[in-house]
Amino acid sequence: MAQFPTTRLRRMRQHDWSRRLMRENTLTTDDLIWTLVVTDKAESEPVAAMPGTKRLTFADAAKAAVEARALGIPAIAIFPNIDSSLKDARGSQADDPNGLVGQAIKAMKDAAPEVGIICDVALDPFTDHGHDGLMENGIILNDPTIERLCQQAICQARAGCDVIAPSDMMDGRVGALRAALDSEGFEDVMILSYAAKYASAFYGPYRDAIGSSAALQGDKKTYQMDPANTDESIREVELDIAEGADMVMVKPGLPYLDIVARVKDAFALPTYAFQVSGEYAMIEAAAANGWIDGERAMMESLLAFKRAGADGVLTYFAPRAAKVLGG
Ligand code: PBG
């Protein structure tokens, strides 16, 4: 490369048209997966720690699906907030055919069948101890939990869910889920594995949103990954692919872009990042204080996922970003 002053990198940055011509990455509505919380309450209610989002009733979730279709958002990932009186040690509501998740899926699929519905597989929204698995003497049991997760996934598939997304981090659950789905005739239901999921402080507002933070006993460090590790994420992803994952996810998002880039480079399969509740809350809080331009920060953070190699982003910003992209 020629040196300065022959080469001037600012030359190409002068105009909007020349910046557009050399732009390497773009964000489109096709990259967005809208994460939203559903509730069995009679009214939708705002989530305090996540300004601009609400826990949605079935009726409002159905409206959100219609809105997603209109905005060109391909899929919605739903997370349930059930009444704490319905929670128990085994997370009975997780596979109750008349439970919140099944009803929400049906309402959304009836309203906008073209929009993909992604369901979280884990017990934490349903357990009275707030853990993703079954607990005995303070230990989260791996294999017995997998049995419950399979029952949960089949219940979701029966309700019409398109994508099963295990977020529990039990070993071996992807293979077990694939076999369970296939044996019930759901061989076309996809699996999006939360393959590299870290034990993160950035989930704080979400646990509030689904009402599990008060309940959570201890932490999730015996099943979610240590934030210090990167080689381990490759092993996690490799195993999930071998067990039949169609897509993999890295979570949280922005603090783990190095993992997104490594995973995409290593395996070249559909790779997603989850811009989690704490990331959303930080941008919203700073914007509300006038410390950053919220819209620009939102779009810049979403584009960063594309630059790192993600095929898409799970984000609470999805409808707002889609509106910006739609002009
Ligand atoms: C748990 C689950 C979590 C999130 C999605 N599924 C939280 C946790 O592991 O405690 C976090 C989502 C977010 O923070 O936006 N199965």
mmCIF file with all atom_site columns, C-alpha atoms in Angstrom, residues 27-230:
data_model
loop_
_atom_site.group_PDB
_atom_site.id
_atom_site.type_symbol
_atom_site.label_atom_id
_atom_site.label_alt_id
_atom_site.label_comp_id
_atom_site.label_asym_id
_atom_site.label_entity_id
_atom_site.label_seq_id
_atom_site.pdbx_PDB_ins_code
_atom_site.Cartn_x
_atom_site.Cartn_y
_atom_site.Cartn_z
_atom_site.occupancy
_atom_site.B_iso_or_equiv
_atom_site.pdbx_formal_charge
_atom_site.auth_seq_id
_atom_site.auth_comp_id
_atom_site.auth_asym_id
_atom_site.auth_atom_id
_atom_site.pdbx_PDB_model_num
ATOM 1   C CA . LEU A 1 27  ? -28.231 -4.436  8.858  1.00 0.00 ? 27  LEU A CA 1
ATOM 2   C CA . THR A 1 28  ? -31.644 -5.308  7.432  1.00 0.00 ? 28  THR A CA 1
ATOM 3   C CA . THR A 1 29  ? -34.943 -6.272  9.018  1.00 0.00 ? 29  THR A CA 1
ATOM 4   C CA . ASP A 1 30  ? -34.154 -9.865  7.977  1.00 0.00 ? 30  ASP A CA 1
ATOM 5   C CA . ASP A 1 31  ? -31.459 -9.855  10.674 1.00 0.00 ? 31  ASP A CA 1
ATOM 6   C CA . LEU A 1 32  ? -33.866 -9.178  13.538 1.00 0.00 ? 32  LEU A CA 1
ATOM 7   C CA . ILE A 1 33  ? -35.445 -11.613 15.969 1.00 0.00 ? 33  ILE A CA 1
ATOM 8   C CA . TRP A 1 34  ? -37.836 -9.792  18.280 1.00 0.00 ? 34  TRP A CA 1
ATOM 9   C CA . THR A 1 35  ? -37.551 -10.949 21.901 1.00 0.00 ? 35  THR A CA 1
ATOM 10  C CA . LEU A 1 36  ? -40.647 -10.319 23.954 1.00 0.00 ? 36  LEU A CA 1
ATOM 11  C CA . VAL A 1 37  ? -42.167 -11.285 27.269 1.00 0.00 ? 37  VAL A CA 1
ATOM 12  C CA . VAL A 1 38  ? -45.706 -12.654 27.542 1.00 0.00 ? 38  VAL A CA 1
ATOM 13  C CA . THR A 1 39  ? -47.865 -12.661 30.665 1.00 0.00 ? 39  THR A CA 1
ATOM 14  C CA . ASP A 1 40  ? -51.007 -14.395 31.899 1.00 0.00 ? 40  ASP A CA 1
ATOM 15  C CA . LYS A 1 41  ? -52.208 -11.169 33.540 1.00 0.00 ? 41  LYS A CA 1
ATOM 16  C CA . ALA A 1 42  ? -55.334 -9.435  32.285 1.00 0.00 ? 42  ALA A CA 1
ATOM 17  C CA . GLU A 1 43  ? -53.434 -6.329  31.160 1.00 0.00 ? 43  GLU A CA 1
ATOM 18  C CA . SER A 1 44  ? -50.071 -5.753  29.507 1.00 0.00 ? 44  SER A CA 1
ATOM 19  C CA . GLU A 1 45  ? -47.684 -4.045  31.926 1.00 0.00 ? 45  GLU A CA 1
ATOM 20  C CA . PRO A 1 46  ? -44.432 -2.116  31.511 1.00 0.00 ? 46  PRO A CA 1
ATOM 21  C CA . VAL A 1 47  ? -41.151 -3.725  32.629 1.00 0.00 ? 47  VAL A CA 1
ATOM 22  C CA . ALA A 1 48  ? -39.513 -1.219  34.988 1.00 0.00 ? 48  ALA A CA 1
ATOM 23  C CA . ALA A 1 49  ? -35.906 -2.108  34.183 1.00 0.00 ? 49  ALA A CA 1
ATOM 24  C CA . MET A 1 50  ? -36.553 -2.220  30.438 1.00 0.00 ? 50  MET A CA 1
ATOM 25  C CA . PRO A 1 51  ? -38.225 1.079   29.501 1.00 0.00 ? 51  PRO A CA 1
ATOM 26  C CA . GLY A 1 52  ? -40.154 0.864   26.248 1.00 0.00 ? 52  GLY A CA 1
ATOM 27  C CA . THR A 1 53  ? -40.970 -2.851  26.653 1.00 0.00 ? 53  THR A CA 1
ATOM 28  C CA . LYS A 1 54  ? -44.005 -4.530  28.191 1.00 0.00 ? 54  LYS A CA 1
ATOM 29  C CA . ARG A 1 55  ? -45.065 -7.936  29.359 1.00 0.00 ? 55  ARG A CA 1
ATOM 30  C CA . LEU A 1 56  ? -47.751 -8.656  26.781 1.00 0.00 ? 56  LEU A CA 1
ATOM 31  C CA . THR A 1 57  ? -51.121 -10.358 27.145 1.00 0.00 ? 57  THR A CA 1
ATOM 32  C CA . PHE A 1 58  ? -52.035 -12.988 24.511 1.00 0.00 ? 58  PHE A CA 1
ATOM 33  C CA . ALA A 1 59  ? -54.074 -10.396 22.648 1.00 0.00 ? 59  ALA A CA 1
ATOM 34  C CA . ASP A 1 60  ? -51.192 -7.917  22.593 1.00 0.00 ? 60  ASP A CA 1
ATOM 35  C CA . ALA A 1 61  ? -48.708 -10.666 21.681 1.00 0.00 ? 61  ALA A CA 1
ATOM 36  C CA . ALA A 1 62  ? -50.927 -11.501 18.708 1.00 0.00 ? 62  ALA A CA 1
ATOM 37  C CA . LYS A 1 63  ? -50.864 -7.812  17.731 1.00 0.00 ? 63  LYS A CA 1
ATOM 38  C CA . ALA A 1 64  ? -47.068 -7.865  18.034 1.00 0.00 ? 64  ALA A CA 1
ATOM 39  C CA . ALA A 1 65  ? -46.940 -10.799 15.609 1.00 0.00 ? 65  ALA A CA 1
ATOM 40  C CA . VAL A 1 66  ? -49.045 -8.822  13.128 1.00 0.00 ? 66  VAL A CA 1
ATOM 41  C CA . GLU A 1 67  ? -46.742 -5.831  13.615 1.00 0.00 ? 67  GLU A CA 1
ATOM 42  C CA . ALA A 1 68  ? -43.658 -8.030  13.065 1.00 0.00 ? 68  ALA A CA 1
ATOM 43  C CA . ARG A 1 69  ? -45.121 -9.252  9.785  1.00 0.00 ? 69  ARG A CA 1
ATOM 44  C CA . ALA A 1 70  ? -45.859 -5.688  8.667  1.00 0.00 ? 70  ALA A CA 1
ATOM 45  C CA . LEU A 1 71  ? -42.340 -4.564  9.599  1.00 0.00 ? 71  LEU A CA 1
ATOM 46  C CA . GLY A 1 72  ? -40.673 -7.532  7.878  1.00 0.00 ? 72  GLY A CA 1
ATOM 47  C CA . ILE A 1 73  ? -39.263 -9.033  11.085 1.00 0.00 ? 73  ILE A CA 1
ATOM 48  C CA . PRO A 1 74  ? -38.847 -12.776 10.362 1.00 0.00 ? 74  PRO A CA 1
ATOM 49  C CA . ALA A 1 75  ? -39.320 -14.225 13.840 1.00 0.00 ? 75  ALA A CA 1
ATOM 50  C CA . ILE A 1 76  ? -40.292 -13.594 17.454 1.00 0.00 ? 76  ILE A CA 1
ATOM 51  C CA . ALA A 1 77  ? -38.771 -15.287 20.511 1.00 0.00 ? 77  ALA A CA 1
ATOM 52  C CA . ILE A 1 78  ? -41.155 -15.439 23.457 1.00 0.00 ? 78  ILE A CA 1
ATOM 53  C CA . PHE A 1 79  ? -40.407 -15.615 27.177 1.00 0.00 ? 79  PHE A CA 1
ATOM 54  C CA . PRO A 1 80  ? -43.127 -16.220 29.774 1.00 0.00 ? 80  PRO A CA 1
ATOM 55  C CA . ASN A 1 81  ? -43.913 -14.418 33.015 1.00 0.00 ? 81  ASN A CA 1
ATOM 56  C CA . ILE A 1 82  ? -46.262 -16.632 34.998 1.00 0.00 ? 82  ILE A CA 1
ATOM 57  C CA . ASP A 1 83  ? -47.883 -15.903 38.326 1.00 0.00 ? 83  ASP A CA 1
ATOM 58  C CA . SER A 1 84  ? -45.547 -16.924 41.156 1.00 0.00 ? 84  SER A CA 1
ATOM 59  C CA . SER A 1 85  ? -48.345 -18.990 42.713 1.00 0.00 ? 85  SER A CA 1
ATOM 60  C CA . LEU A 1 86  ? -48.084 -21.338 39.696 1.00 0.00 ? 86  LEU A CA 1
ATOM 61  C CA . LYS A 1 87  ? -44.353 -21.996 40.178 1.00 0.00 ? 87  LYS A CA 1
ATOM 62  C CA . ASP A 1 88  ? -43.094 -25.191 41.801 1.00 0.00 ? 88  ASP A CA 1
ATOM 63  C CA . ALA A 1 89  ? -39.908 -27.221 42.158 1.00 0.00 ? 89  ALA A CA 1
ATOM 64  C CA . ARG A 1 90  ? -40.322 -29.182 38.912 1.00 0.00 ? 90  ARG A CA 1
ATOM 65  C CA . GLY A 1 91  ? -41.647 -26.286 36.833 1.00 0.00 ? 91  GLY A CA 1
ATOM 66  C CA . SER A 1 92  ? -44.975 -28.015 36.176 1.00 0.00 ? 92  SER A CA 1
ATOM 67  C CA . GLN A 1 93  ? -46.253 -25.165 34.010 1.00 0.00 ? 93  GLN A CA 1
ATOM 68  C CA . ALA A 1 94  ? -43.429 -25.708 31.505 1.00 0.00 ? 94  ALA A CA 1
ATOM 69  C CA . ASP A 1 95  ? -45.284 -28.547 29.793 1.00 0.00 ? 95  ASP A CA 1
ATOM 70  C CA . ASP A 1 96  ? -48.873 -27.748 30.706 1.00 0.00 ? 96  ASP A CA 1
ATOM 71  C CA . PRO A 1 97  ? -50.781 -27.821 27.409 1.00 0.00 ? 97  PRO A CA 1
ATOM 72  C CA . ASN A 1 98  ? -53.113 -25.137 28.755 1.00 0.00 ? 98  ASN A CA 1
ATOM 73  C CA . GLY A 1 99  ? -50.212 -23.062 30.069 1.00 0.00 ? 99  GLY A CA 1
ATOM 74  C CA . LEU A 1 100 ? -49.171 -19.570 29.146 1.00 0.00 ? 100 LEU A CA 1
ATOM 75  C CA . VAL A 1 101 ? -46.625 -20.419 26.447 1.00 0.00 ? 101 VAL A CA 1
ATOM 76  C CA . GLY A 1 102 ? -48.943 -22.728 24.504 1.00 0.00 ? 102 GLY A CA 1
ATOM 77  C CA . GLN A 1 103 ? -51.733 -20.159 24.550 1.00 0.00 ? 103 GLN A CA 1
ATOM 78  C CA . ALA A 1 104 ? -49.396 -17.373 23.462 1.00 0.00 ? 104 ALA A CA 1
ATOM 79  C CA . ILE A 1 105 ? -48.032 -19.450 20.560 1.00 0.00 ? 105 ILE A CA 1
ATOM 80  C CA . LYS A 1 106 ? -51.547 -20.250 19.360 1.00 0.00 ? 106 LYS A CA 1
ATOM 81  C CA . ALA A 1 107 ? -52.680 -16.616 19.566 1.00 0.00 ? 107 ALA A CA 1
ATOM 82  C CA . MET A 1 108 ? -49.636 -15.427 17.634 1.00 0.00 ? 108 MET A CA 1
ATOM 83  C CA . LYS A 1 109 ? -49.756 -18.173 15.010 1.00 0.00 ? 109 LYS A CA 1
ATOM 84  C CA . ASP A 1 110 ? -53.461 -17.545 14.427 1.00 0.00 ? 110 ASP A CA 1
ATOM 85  C CA . ALA A 1 111 ? -52.820 -13.828 13.939 1.00 0.00 ? 111 ALA A CA 1
ATOM 86  C CA . ALA A 1 112 ? -49.694 -14.025 11.755 1.00 0.00 ? 112 ALA A CA 1
ATOM 87  C CA . PRO A 1 113 ? -48.748 -17.561 10.686 1.00 0.00 ? 113 PRO A CA 1
ATOM 88  C CA . GLU A 1 114 ? -45.935 -16.219 8.460  1.00 0.00 ? 114 GLU A CA 1
ATOM 89  C CA . VAL A 1 115 ? -43.908 -15.063 11.461 1.00 0.00 ? 115 VAL A CA 1
ATOM 90  C CA . GLY A 1 116 ? -41.576 -17.680 12.978 1.00 0.00 ? 116 GLY A CA 1
ATOM 91  C CA . ILE A 1 117 ? -42.126 -18.408 16.659 1.00 0.00 ? 117 ILE A CA 1
ATOM 92  C CA . ILE A 1 118 ? -39.124 -19.341 18.768 1.00 0.00 ? 118 ILE A CA 1
ATOM 93  C CA . CYS A 1 119 ? -39.609 -20.772 22.263 1.00 0.00 ? 119 CYS A CA 1
ATOM 94  C CA . ASP A 1 120 ? -37.117 -20.835 25.072 1.00 0.00 ? 120 ASP A CA 1
ATOM 95  C CA . VAL A 1 121 ? -36.565 -24.274 26.562 1.00 0.00 ? 121 VAL A CA 1
ATOM 96  C CA . ALA A 1 122 ? -35.507 -24.039 30.230 1.00 0.00 ? 122 ALA A CA 1
ATOM 97  C CA . LEU A 1 123 ? -37.383 -24.343 33.500 1.00 0.00 ? 123 LEU A CA 1
ATOM 98  C CA . ASP A 1 124 ? -36.484 -21.015 35.145 1.00 0.00 ? 124 ASP A CA 1
ATOM 99  C CA . PRO A 1 125 ? -39.697 -19.105 34.342 1.00 0.00 ? 125 PRO A CA 1
ATOM 100 C CA . PHE A 1 126 ? -41.628 -21.964 35.984 1.00 0.00 ? 126 PHE A CA 1
ATOM 101 C CA . THR A 1 127 ? -39.571 -23.068 39.001 1.00 0.00 ? 127 THR A CA 1
ATOM 102 C CA . ASP A 1 128 ? -40.002 -21.666 42.496 1.00 0.00 ? 128 ASP A CA 1
ATOM 103 C CA . HIS A 1 129 ? -36.195 -21.700 42.935 1.00 0.00 ? 129 HIS A CA 1
ATOM 104 C CA . GLY A 1 130 ? -35.572 -19.788 39.699 1.00 0.00 ? 130 GLY A CA 1
ATOM 105 C CA . HIS A 1 131 ? -33.113 -22.299 38.209 1.00 0.00 ? 131 HIS A CA 1
ATOM 106 C CA . ASP A 1 132 ? -33.184 -23.622 34.647 1.00 0.00 ? 132 ASP A CA 1
ATOM 107 C CA . GLY A 1 133 ? -33.128 -27.224 35.830 1.00 0.00 ? 133 GLY A CA 1
ATOM 108 C CA . LEU A 1 134 ? -34.327 -29.520 38.571 1.00 0.00 ? 134 LEU A CA 1
ATOM 109 C CA . MET A 1 135 ? -32.565 -28.972 41.892 1.00 0.00 ? 135 MET A CA 1
ATOM 110 C CA . GLU A 1 136 ? -31.657 -31.432 44.617 1.00 0.00 ? 136 GLU A CA 1
ATOM 111 C CA . ASN A 1 137 ? -29.747 -30.336 47.732 1.00 0.00 ? 137 ASN A CA 1
ATOM 112 C CA . GLY A 1 138 ? -28.661 -27.205 45.909 1.00 0.00 ? 138 GLY A CA 1
ATOM 113 C CA . ILE A 1 139 ? -27.305 -29.161 42.911 1.00 0.00 ? 139 ILE A CA 1
ATOM 114 C CA . ILE A 1 140 ? -28.814 -28.669 39.455 1.00 0.00 ? 140 ILE A CA 1
ATOM 115 C CA . LEU A 1 141 ? -29.396 -32.173 38.085 1.00 0.00 ? 141 LEU A CA 1
ATOM 116 C CA . ASN A 1 142 ? -28.377 -32.651 34.473 1.00 0.00 ? 142 ASN A CA 1
ATOM 117 C CA . ASP A 1 143 ? -30.003 -35.823 33.128 1.00 0.00 ? 143 ASP A CA 1
ATOM 118 C CA . PRO A 1 144 ? -33.350 -35.606 34.971 1.00 0.00 ? 144 PRO A CA 1
ATOM 119 C CA . THR A 1 145 ? -33.617 -31.990 33.782 1.00 0.00 ? 145 THR A CA 1
ATOM 120 C CA . ILE A 1 146 ? -33.205 -33.118 30.169 1.00 0.00 ? 146 ILE A CA 1
ATOM 121 C CA . GLU A 1 147 ? -36.306 -35.302 30.533 1.00 0.00 ? 147 GLU A CA 1
ATOM 122 C CA . ARG A 1 148 ? -38.331 -32.279 31.646 1.00 0.00 ? 148 ARG A CA 1
ATOM 123 C CA . LEU A 1 149 ? -36.915 -30.166 28.812 1.00 0.00 ? 149 LEU A CA 1
ATOM 124 C CA . CYS A 1 150 ? -38.029 -32.786 26.265 1.00 0.00 ? 150 CYS A CA 1
ATOM 125 C CA . GLN A 1 151 ? -41.558 -32.716 27.703 1.00 0.00 ? 151 GLN A CA 1
ATOM 126 C CA . GLN A 1 152 ? -41.505 -28.923 27.560 1.00 0.00 ? 152 GLN A CA 1
ATOM 127 C CA . ALA A 1 153 ? -40.281 -28.859 23.936 1.00 0.00 ? 153 ALA A CA 1
ATOM 128 C CA . ILE A 1 154 ? -42.943 -31.339 22.783 1.00 0.00 ? 154 ILE A CA 1
ATOM 129 C CA . CYS A 1 155 ? -45.621 -29.245 24.448 1.00 0.00 ? 155 CYS A CA 1
ATOM 130 C CA . GLN A 1 156 ? -44.324 -26.165 22.592 1.00 0.00 ? 156 GLN A CA 1
ATOM 131 C CA . ALA A 1 157 ? -44.130 -28.019 19.271 1.00 0.00 ? 157 ALA A CA 1
ATOM 132 C CA . ARG A 1 158 ? -47.712 -29.265 19.692 1.00 0.00 ? 158 ARG A CA 1
ATOM 133 C CA . ALA A 1 159 ? -48.842 -25.682 20.221 1.00 0.00 ? 159 ALA A CA 1
ATOM 134 C CA . GLY A 1 160 ? -47.286 -24.699 16.887 1.00 0.00 ? 160 GLY A CA 1
ATOM 135 C CA . CYS A 1 161 ? -43.833 -23.419 17.799 1.00 0.00 ? 161 CYS A CA 1
ATOM 136 C CA . ASP A 1 162 ? -41.404 -23.371 14.837 1.00 0.00 ? 162 ASP A CA 1
ATOM 137 C CA . VAL A 1 163 ? -38.071 -23.248 16.643 1.00 0.00 ? 163 VAL A CA 1
ATOM 138 C CA . ILE A 1 164 ? -37.029 -24.824 19.932 1.00 0.00 ? 164 ILE A CA 1
ATOM 139 C CA . ALA A 1 165 ? -34.327 -22.789 21.656 1.00 0.00 ? 165 ALA A CA 1
ATOM 140 C CA . PRO A 1 166 ? -32.782 -24.534 24.672 1.00 0.00 ? 166 PRO A CA 1
ATOM 141 C CA . SER A 1 167 ? -31.226 -21.897 26.957 1.00 0.00 ? 167 SER A CA 1
ATOM 142 C CA . ASP A 1 168 ? -30.643 -24.171 29.945 1.00 0.00 ? 168 ASP A CA 1
ATOM 143 C CA . MET A 1 169 ? -27.022 -25.246 29.249 1.00 0.00 ? 169 MET A CA 1
ATOM 144 C CA . MET A 1 170 ? -27.484 -28.867 30.403 1.00 0.00 ? 170 MET A CA 1
ATOM 145 C CA . ASP A 1 171 ? -25.020 -31.250 28.732 1.00 0.00 ? 171 ASP A CA 1
ATOM 146 C CA . GLY A 1 172 ? -26.548 -33.429 26.036 1.00 0.00 ? 172 GLY A CA 1
ATOM 147 C CA . ARG A 1 173 ? -29.885 -31.686 25.786 1.00 0.00 ? 173 ARG A CA 1
ATOM 148 C CA . VAL A 1 174 ? -29.734 -30.864 22.083 1.00 0.00 ? 174 VAL A CA 1
ATOM 149 C CA . GLY A 1 175 ? -29.429 -34.515 21.040 1.00 0.00 ? 175 GLY A CA 1
ATOM 150 C CA . ALA A 1 176 ? -32.176 -35.543 23.449 1.00 0.00 ? 176 ALA A CA 1
ATOM 151 C CA . LEU A 1 177 ? -34.477 -32.770 22.209 1.00 0.00 ? 177 LEU A CA 1
ATOM 152 C CA . ARG A 1 178 ? -33.878 -33.728 18.560 1.00 0.00 ? 178 ARG A CA 1
ATOM 153 C CA . ALA A 1 179 ? -34.697 -37.373 19.287 1.00 0.00 ? 179 ALA A CA 1
ATOM 154 C CA . ALA A 1 180 ? -37.789 -36.472 21.330 1.00 0.00 ? 180 ALA A CA 1
ATOM 155 C CA . LEU A 1 181 ? -39.115 -34.107 18.665 1.00 0.00 ? 181 LEU A CA 1
ATOM 156 C CA . ASP A 1 182 ? -38.494 -36.656 15.901 1.00 0.00 ? 182 ASP A CA 1
ATOM 157 C CA . SER A 1 183 ? -40.207 -39.440 17.810 1.00 0.00 ? 183 SER A CA 1
ATOM 158 C CA . GLU A 1 184 ? -43.343 -37.282 18.115 1.00 0.00 ? 184 GLU A CA 1
ATOM 159 C CA . GLY A 1 185 ? -43.371 -36.440 14.397 1.00 0.00 ? 185 GLY A CA 1
ATOM 160 C CA . PHE A 1 186 ? -41.831 -32.979 14.736 1.00 0.00 ? 186 PHE A CA 1
ATOM 161 C CA . GLU A 1 187 ? -38.804 -33.611 12.530 1.00 0.00 ? 187 GLU A CA 1
ATOM 162 C CA . ASP A 1 188 ? -39.341 -30.240 10.821 1.00 0.00 ? 188 ASP A CA 1
ATOM 163 C CA . VAL A 1 189 ? -39.194 -28.226 14.046 1.00 0.00 ? 189 VAL A CA 1
ATOM 164 C CA . MET A 1 190 ? -35.824 -26.465 14.157 1.00 0.00 ? 190 MET A CA 1
ATOM 165 C CA . ILE A 1 191 ? -33.386 -26.233 17.040 1.00 0.00 ? 191 ILE A CA 1
ATOM 166 C CA . LEU A 1 192 ? -31.635 -22.976 17.828 1.00 0.00 ? 192 LEU A CA 1
ATOM 167 C CA . SER A 1 193 ? -29.207 -23.851 20.572 1.00 0.00 ? 193 SER A CA 1
ATOM 168 C CA . TYR A 1 194 ? -28.045 -21.342 23.150 1.00 0.00 ? 194 TYR A CA 1
ATOM 169 C CA . ALA A 1 195 ? -24.693 -23.032 22.613 1.00 0.00 ? 195 ALA A CA 1
ATOM 170 C CA . ALA A 1 196 ? -22.298 -20.572 24.235 1.00 0.00 ? 196 ALA A CA 1
ATOM 171 C CA . LYS A 1 197 ? -24.230 -19.006 27.066 1.00 0.00 ? 197 LYS A CA 1
ATOM 172 C CA . TYR A 1 198 ? -22.298 -17.286 29.808 1.00 0.00 ? 198 TYR A CA 1
ATOM 173 C CA . ALA A 1 199 ? -23.103 -16.800 33.506 1.00 0.00 ? 199 ALA A CA 1
ATOM 174 C CA . SER A 1 200 ? -23.668 -13.078 33.080 1.00 0.00 ? 200 SER A CA 1
ATOM 175 C CA . ALA A 1 201 ? -24.687 -10.057 35.130 1.00 0.00 ? 201 ALA A CA 1
ATOM 176 C CA . PHE A 1 202 ? -26.370 -8.678  32.018 1.00 0.00 ? 202 PHE A CA 1
ATOM 177 C CA . TYR A 1 203 ? -29.465 -10.891 32.482 1.00 0.00 ? 203 TYR A CA 1
ATOM 178 C CA . GLY A 1 204 ? -30.597 -8.840  35.504 1.00 0.00 ? 204 GLY A CA 1
ATOM 179 C CA . PRO A 1 205 ? -33.521 -6.963  33.946 1.00 0.00 ? 205 PRO A CA 1
ATOM 180 C CA . TYR A 1 206 ? -34.815 -10.129 32.231 1.00 0.00 ? 206 TYR A CA 1
ATOM 181 C CA . ARG A 1 207 ? -35.067 -12.007 35.516 1.00 0.00 ? 207 ARG A CA 1
ATOM 182 C CA . ASP A 1 208 ? -37.176 -9.081  36.711 1.00 0.00 ? 208 ASP A CA 1
ATOM 183 C CA . ALA A 1 209 ? -39.254 -9.199  33.535 1.00 0.00 ? 209 ALA A CA 1
ATOM 184 C CA . ILE A 1 210 ? -40.130 -12.888 33.938 1.00 0.00 ? 210 ILE A CA 1
ATOM 185 C CA . GLY A 1 211 ? -40.331 -12.595 37.714 1.00 0.00 ? 211 GLY A CA 1
ATOM 186 C CA . SER A 1 212 ? -37.532 -15.029 38.596 1.00 0.00 ? 212 SER A CA 1
ATOM 187 C CA . SER A 1 213 ? -35.036 -12.681 40.254 1.00 0.00 ? 213 SER A CA 1
ATOM 188 C CA . ALA A 1 214 ? -36.765 -12.705 43.635 1.00 0.00 ? 214 ALA A CA 1
ATOM 189 C CA . ALA A 1 215 ? -36.937 -16.480 43.480 1.00 0.00 ? 215 ALA A CA 1
ATOM 190 C CA . LEU A 1 216 ? -33.425 -17.284 42.265 1.00 0.00 ? 216 LEU A CA 1
ATOM 191 C CA . GLN A 1 217 ? -31.406 -19.162 44.875 1.00 0.00 ? 217 GLN A CA 1
ATOM 192 C CA . GLY A 1 218 ? -27.663 -18.804 44.349 1.00 0.00 ? 218 GLY A CA 1
ATOM 193 C CA . ASP A 1 219 ? -26.272 -18.352 40.842 1.00 0.00 ? 219 ASP A CA 1
ATOM 194 C CA . LYS A 1 220 ? -26.066 -20.286 37.570 1.00 0.00 ? 220 LYS A CA 1
ATOM 195 C CA . LYS A 1 221 ? -22.288 -20.788 37.441 1.00 0.00 ? 221 LYS A CA 1
ATOM 196 C CA . THR A 1 222 ? -22.446 -24.600 37.547 1.00 0.00 ? 222 THR A CA 1
ATOM 197 C CA . TYR A 1 223 ? -24.187 -24.728 34.187 1.00 0.00 ? 223 TYR A CA 1
ATOM 198 C CA . GLN A 1 224 ? -23.631 -21.420 32.367 1.00 0.00 ? 224 GLN A CA 1
ATOM 199 C CA . MET A 1 225 ? -20.115 -20.666 31.093 1.00 0.00 ? 225 MET A CA 1
ATOM 200 C CA . ASP A 1 226 ? -17.364 -18.735 32.823 1.00 0.00 ? 226 ASP A CA 1
ATOM 201 C CA . PRO A 1 227 ? -17.029 -15.289 31.146 1.00 0.00 ? 227 PRO A CA 1
ATOM 202 C CA . ALA A 1 228 ? -13.257 -15.807 31.143 1.00 0.00 ? 228 ALA A CA 1
ATOM 203 C CA . ASN A 1 229 ? -13.400 -18.617 28.596 1.00 0.00 ? 229 ASN A CA 1
ATOM 204 C CA . THR A 1 230 ? -13.254 -18.701 24.811 1.00 0.00 ? 230 THR A CA 1
#
